[in-house]
Amino acid sequence: MSIHACIFDLDGVLVDTAKYHFLAWKRLTDQLGIPFTEKDNERLKGVSRMDSLEIILEIGDLKMDPRQKTEYATLKNNWYKDYIGRMTPDEILPGCLEFIKELKLADIKVAIGSSSKNTLMILKQVGIIELFDAIADGNIISKAKPDPEVFIKAANMVGCKPANCIVFEDALAGVEAALNAGMICVGVGSAKVLTKAHFVVSGLNEMTLKKLKSIEKDSRL
Ligand code: BG6
Ligand code: MG
């Protein structure tokens, strides 16, 4: 098999943190008097912290200077960190640990490719940081998904060529980033939404090494 590495997005693929992002943004939007629903929160998946704030300000038709933006993004992040600081290993999404173990036994590298600057904190909090051969996160990139930077960096860190990597992603911007990197992409979520992915599963509990091999084969046809 020519797959040498699997690169996982974090939020929405390995752990369900969207609910904590929502609670923290909701607290901020309530304070600012901006209407903000769970449906609006969907637009923030895979989007960087500052770009998320821009979307929220657009919803509320509100203008802010750069200093205020930084202040409010920091406030939101402090509330978010309060939530993720209480996460437990039970919040690792079903099937993740089993699939990653199978990959390691097959000598396939496992890496993280996430836009989140809180990646290390979350991985430590749920006790899985040791599983990864490399971690590329929001702190080491200058361009957000759909730019391929985070996935290219993850591939470089594990010494694999993009063509030998498979990305697992739950956000549209992330699927595009993987394709822009020249990697195979497995969407995690709804096939109706993640239409550009080579293959879609509803969760990593649907993944096995055998399936990985067949996805690889099909995507090369
Ligand atoms: C992504 C999330 O993984 O990380 C986004 O899907 C989030 O919702 C982004 O905005 C940045 O996260 P953080 O933790 O750096 O604010
Ligand atoms: Mg995600």
Short mmCIF file of C-alpha atoms and ligand atoms in Angstrom, two decimals:
data_model
loop_
_atom_site.label_atom_id
_atom_site.label_comp_id
_atom_site.label_asym_id
_atom_site.label_seq_id
_atom_site.Cartn_x
_atom_site.Cartn_y
_atom_site.Cartn_z
CA MET A 1 0.00 0.00 0.00
CA SER A 2 1.31 3.46 -0.82
CA ILE A 3 -0.32 5.12 2.18
CA HIS A 4 2.47 6.00 4.60
CA ALA A 5 0.66 8.49 6.82
CA CYS A 6 -2.82 9.36 8.08
CA ILE A 7 -3.34 13.00 9.02
CA PHE A 8 -6.26 13.75 11.31
CA ASP A 9 -8.06 17.01 11.81
CA LEU A 10 -8.80 17.34 15.54
CA ASP A 11 -12.07 19.21 16.18
CA GLY A 12 -15.00 17.15 14.90
CA VAL A 13 -12.87 14.15 13.89
CA LEU A 14 -11.16 12.97 17.08
CA VAL A 15 -13.15 15.01 19.63
CA ASP A 16 -16.44 16.88 19.54
CA THR A 17 -15.41 20.38 20.58
CA ALA A 18 -17.92 22.25 18.34
CA LYS A 19 -20.33 22.39 21.29
CA TYR A 20 -17.73 24.16 23.44
CA HIS A 21 -16.85 26.60 20.65
CA PHE A 22 -20.60 27.29 20.37
CA LEU A 23 -21.06 27.90 24.11
CA ALA A 24 -18.08 30.28 24.22
CA TRP A 25 -19.08 32.21 21.07
CA LYS A 26 -22.69 32.32 22.33
CA ARG A 27 -21.54 33.93 25.57
CA LEU A 28 -19.73 36.57 23.55
CA THR A 29 -22.56 37.18 21.07
CA ASP A 30 -25.05 37.51 23.96
CA GLN A 31 -22.79 40.14 25.47
CA LEU A 32 -22.55 41.97 22.14
CA GLY A 33 -26.27 41.63 21.38
CA ILE A 34 -25.68 39.54 18.21
CA PRO A 35 -28.20 36.78 17.36
CA PHE A 36 -26.21 33.54 17.07
CA THR A 37 -27.65 30.05 16.59
CA GLU A 38 -26.26 26.50 16.36
CA LYS A 39 -26.86 26.75 12.61
CA ASP A 40 -24.59 29.83 12.46
CA ASN A 41 -22.02 27.83 14.44
CA GLU A 42 -21.84 25.33 11.55
CA ARG A 43 -20.25 28.09 9.44
CA LEU A 44 -17.37 28.31 11.92
CA LYS A 45 -16.26 24.67 11.62
CA GLY A 46 -12.69 24.48 10.39
CA VAL A 47 -12.47 28.27 10.28
CA SER A 48 -9.71 30.05 12.25
CA ARG A 49 -10.51 31.96 15.45
CA MET A 50 -10.17 35.44 13.91
CA ASP A 51 -12.07 34.46 10.76
CA SER A 52 -14.82 33.05 13.01
CA LEU A 53 -15.07 36.42 14.77
CA GLU A 54 -15.30 38.16 11.36
CA ILE A 55 -18.26 35.91 10.41
CA ILE A 56 -19.95 36.67 13.74
CA LEU A 57 -19.46 40.44 13.29
CA GLU A 58 -20.90 40.10 9.79
CA ILE A 59 -23.99 38.31 11.22
CA GLY A 60 -24.40 41.12 13.77
CA ASP A 61 -23.56 43.84 11.23
CA LEU A 62 -21.04 45.18 13.74
CA LYS A 63 -17.73 46.94 13.10
CA MET A 64 -14.72 46.68 15.42
CA ASP A 65 -11.15 47.97 15.31
CA PRO A 66 -8.29 45.43 15.30
CA ARG A 67 -7.53 45.98 19.00
CA GLN A 68 -11.14 45.24 20.00
CA LYS A 69 -11.17 42.17 17.75
CA THR A 70 -8.10 40.76 19.51
CA GLU A 71 -9.64 41.54 22.91
CA TYR A 72 -12.93 39.78 22.14
CA ALA A 73 -11.25 36.78 20.48
CA THR A 74 -9.09 36.39 23.61
CA LEU A 75 -12.14 36.64 25.86
CA LYS A 76 -13.90 33.93 23.84
CA ASN A 77 -10.81 31.75 23.92
CA ASN A 78 -10.52 32.05 27.72
CA TRP A 79 -14.11 30.86 28.09
CA TYR A 80 -13.44 28.07 25.57
CA LYS A 81 -10.37 26.96 27.56
CA ASP A 82 -12.52 26.73 30.70
CA TYR A 83 -14.73 24.22 28.86
CA ILE A 84 -11.97 22.14 27.27
CA GLY A 85 -10.09 22.13 30.58
CA ARG A 86 -12.91 19.93 31.88
CA MET A 87 -12.89 17.42 28.98
CA THR A 88 -12.31 13.74 29.78
CA PRO A 89 -11.09 10.72 27.73
CA ASP A 90 -14.78 9.73 27.38
CA GLU A 91 -15.09 12.56 24.87
CA ILE A 92 -12.78 10.92 22.33
CA LEU A 93 -15.10 10.10 19.45
CA PRO A 94 -16.03 6.41 18.89
CA GLY A 95 -13.62 4.30 16.87
CA CYS A 96 -10.65 6.75 16.99
CA LEU A 97 -8.45 4.79 19.35
CA GLU A 98 -9.11 1.44 17.68
CA PHE A 99 -8.38 2.80 14.20
CA ILE A 100 -5.19 4.62 15.26
CA LYS A 101 -3.94 1.46 17.00
CA GLU A 102 -4.53 -0.52 13.82
CA LEU A 103 -2.57 2.07 11.80
CA LYS A 104 0.37 1.96 14.18
CA LEU A 105 0.52 -1.82 14.02
CA ALA A 106 0.66 -1.51 10.22
CA ASP A 107 3.56 0.98 10.56
CA ILE A 108 1.55 3.87 9.15
CA LYS A 109 2.46 7.26 10.64
CA VAL A 110 -0.27 9.19 12.43
CA ALA A 111 -0.27 12.98 12.58
CA ILE A 112 -2.54 15.87 13.48
CA GLY A 113 -3.35 18.69 11.05
CA SER A 114 -5.54 21.19 12.91
CA SER A 115 -6.18 24.94 12.71
CA SER A 116 -6.67 25.08 16.48
CA LYS A 117 -4.13 26.86 18.65
CA ASN A 118 -5.50 24.79 21.55
CA THR A 119 -4.56 21.46 19.95
CA LEU A 120 -1.89 20.46 22.50
CA MET A 121 -4.12 21.36 25.44
CA ILE A 122 -7.00 19.23 24.09
CA LEU A 123 -4.78 16.23 23.21
CA LYS A 124 -3.24 16.29 26.70
CA GLN A 125 -6.60 16.79 28.38
CA VAL A 126 -8.14 13.68 26.75
CA GLY A 127 -4.87 11.74 27.16
CA ILE A 128 -3.95 10.93 23.55
CA ILE A 129 -1.01 13.24 22.84
CA GLU A 130 1.49 10.34 22.95
CA LEU A 131 -0.24 8.55 20.06
CA PHE A 132 0.90 11.03 17.40
CA ASP A 133 4.14 11.00 15.45
CA ALA A 134 3.68 14.68 14.55
CA ILE A 135 1.39 17.55 15.45
CA ALA A 136 0.86 20.44 13.02
CA ASP A 137 -1.50 23.02 14.54
CA GLY A 138 -2.69 26.62 14.40
CA ASN A 139 0.46 27.84 16.13
CA ILE A 140 2.81 26.86 13.32
CA ILE A 141 0.85 27.98 10.26
CA SER A 142 0.46 31.35 8.62
CA LYS A 143 -2.35 30.41 6.22
CA ALA A 144 -5.66 28.88 7.35
CA LYS A 145 -7.49 26.00 5.62
CA PRO A 146 -8.43 25.76 2.69
CA ASP A 147 -4.75 26.59 2.25
CA PRO A 148 -2.87 23.26 2.37
CA GLU A 149 -0.09 24.56 4.67
CA VAL A 150 -1.08 22.65 7.82
CA PHE A 151 -1.30 19.29 6.00
CA ILE A 152 1.93 19.85 4.04
CA LYS A 153 3.69 20.64 7.33
CA ALA A 154 2.28 17.50 8.98
CA ALA A 155 3.46 15.39 6.01
CA ASN A 156 6.95 16.94 6.18
CA MET A 157 7.14 16.30 9.92
CA VAL A 158 6.57 12.57 9.39
CA GLY A 159 8.79 12.49 6.30
CA CYS A 160 6.06 11.48 3.84
CA LYS A 161 5.17 12.81 0.41
CA PRO A 162 1.66 14.35 0.06
CA ALA A 163 0.69 11.64 -2.44
CA ASN A 164 1.30 9.05 0.28
CA CYS A 165 -0.96 10.73 2.86
CA ILE A 166 -4.67 10.41 3.64
CA VAL A 167 -6.44 13.22 5.50
CA PHE A 168 -9.53 12.79 7.72
CA GLU A 169 -11.60 15.98 7.84
CA ASP A 170 -15.06 17.09 8.96
CA ALA A 171 -15.09 20.63 7.54
CA LEU A 172 -15.47 21.78 3.94
CA ALA A 173 -12.49 24.13 4.21
CA GLY A 174 -10.42 21.21 5.52
CA VAL A 175 -11.45 18.88 2.69
CA GLU A 176 -10.40 21.57 0.22
CA ALA A 177 -7.10 22.04 2.07
CA ALA A 178 -6.37 18.30 1.78
CA LEU A 179 -7.15 18.29 -1.94
CA ASN A 180 -5.03 21.42 -2.41
CA ALA A 181 -2.20 19.52 -0.71
CA GLY A 182 -2.55 16.72 -3.28
CA MET A 183 -3.69 14.22 -0.64
CA ILE A 184 -6.53 11.73 -0.57
CA CYS A 185 -9.33 13.01 1.67
CA VAL A 186 -11.84 11.02 3.72
CA GLY A 187 -14.69 13.27 4.86
CA VAL A 188 -16.00 12.61 8.35
CA GLY A 189 -19.66 13.61 8.54
CA SER A 190 -22.38 13.92 5.93
CA ALA A 191 -21.79 12.88 2.29
CA LYS A 192 -24.32 15.56 1.27
CA VAL A 193 -22.09 18.27 2.75
CA LEU A 194 -18.58 16.91 2.14
CA THR A 195 -19.17 16.40 -1.58
CA LYS A 196 -15.56 17.04 -2.62
CA ALA A 197 -14.04 14.32 -0.42
CA HIS A 198 -12.88 11.10 -2.13
CA PHE A 199 -14.90 9.08 0.38
CA VAL A 200 -17.14 9.91 3.35
CA VAL A 201 -17.70 8.07 6.65
CA SER A 202 -20.02 9.21 9.42
CA GLY A 203 -17.29 8.65 12.02
CA LEU A 204 -13.94 6.91 12.51
CA ASN A 205 -15.86 3.94 13.96
CA GLU A 206 -16.53 3.11 10.28
CA MET A 207 -12.80 2.99 9.48
CA THR A 208 -10.52 -0.05 9.36
CA LEU A 209 -7.18 -0.74 7.73
CA LYS A 210 -8.98 -2.85 5.15
CA LYS A 211 -11.26 0.06 4.25
CA LEU A 212 -8.29 2.42 4.08
CA LYS A 213 -6.68 0.15 1.50
CA SER A 214 -9.84 0.03 -0.62
CA ILE A 215 -10.26 3.85 -0.43
CA GLU A 216 -6.68 4.24 -1.56
CA LYS A 217 -7.22 1.85 -4.45
CA ASP A 218 -10.47 3.52 -5.58
CA SER A 219 -9.10 7.04 -5.37
CA ARG A 220 -6.28 6.10 -7.74
CA LEU A 221 -8.58 4.70 -10.43
C1 BG6 B 1 -10.90 24.42 14.17
C2 BG6 B 1 -12.35 24.50 14.59
O1 BG6 B 1 -10.42 23.12 14.33
O2 BG6 B 1 -10.11 25.32 14.96
C3 BG6 B 1 -12.84 25.94 14.49
O3 BG6 B 1 -13.15 23.67 13.75
C4 BG6 B 1 -11.94 26.85 15.32
O4 BG6 B 1 -14.18 26.03 14.93
C5 BG6 B 1 -10.48 26.69 14.87
O5 BG6 B 1 -12.32 28.21 15.18
C6 BG6 B 1 -9.50 27.52 15.71
O6 BG6 B 1 -9.52 27.03 17.00
P1 BG6 B 1 -8.85 27.73 18.26
O7 BG6 B 1 -8.91 26.65 19.30
O8 BG6 B 1 -7.45 28.11 17.90
O9 BG6 B 1 -9.68 28.94 18.60
MG MG B 2 -12.70 19.94 12.20
#
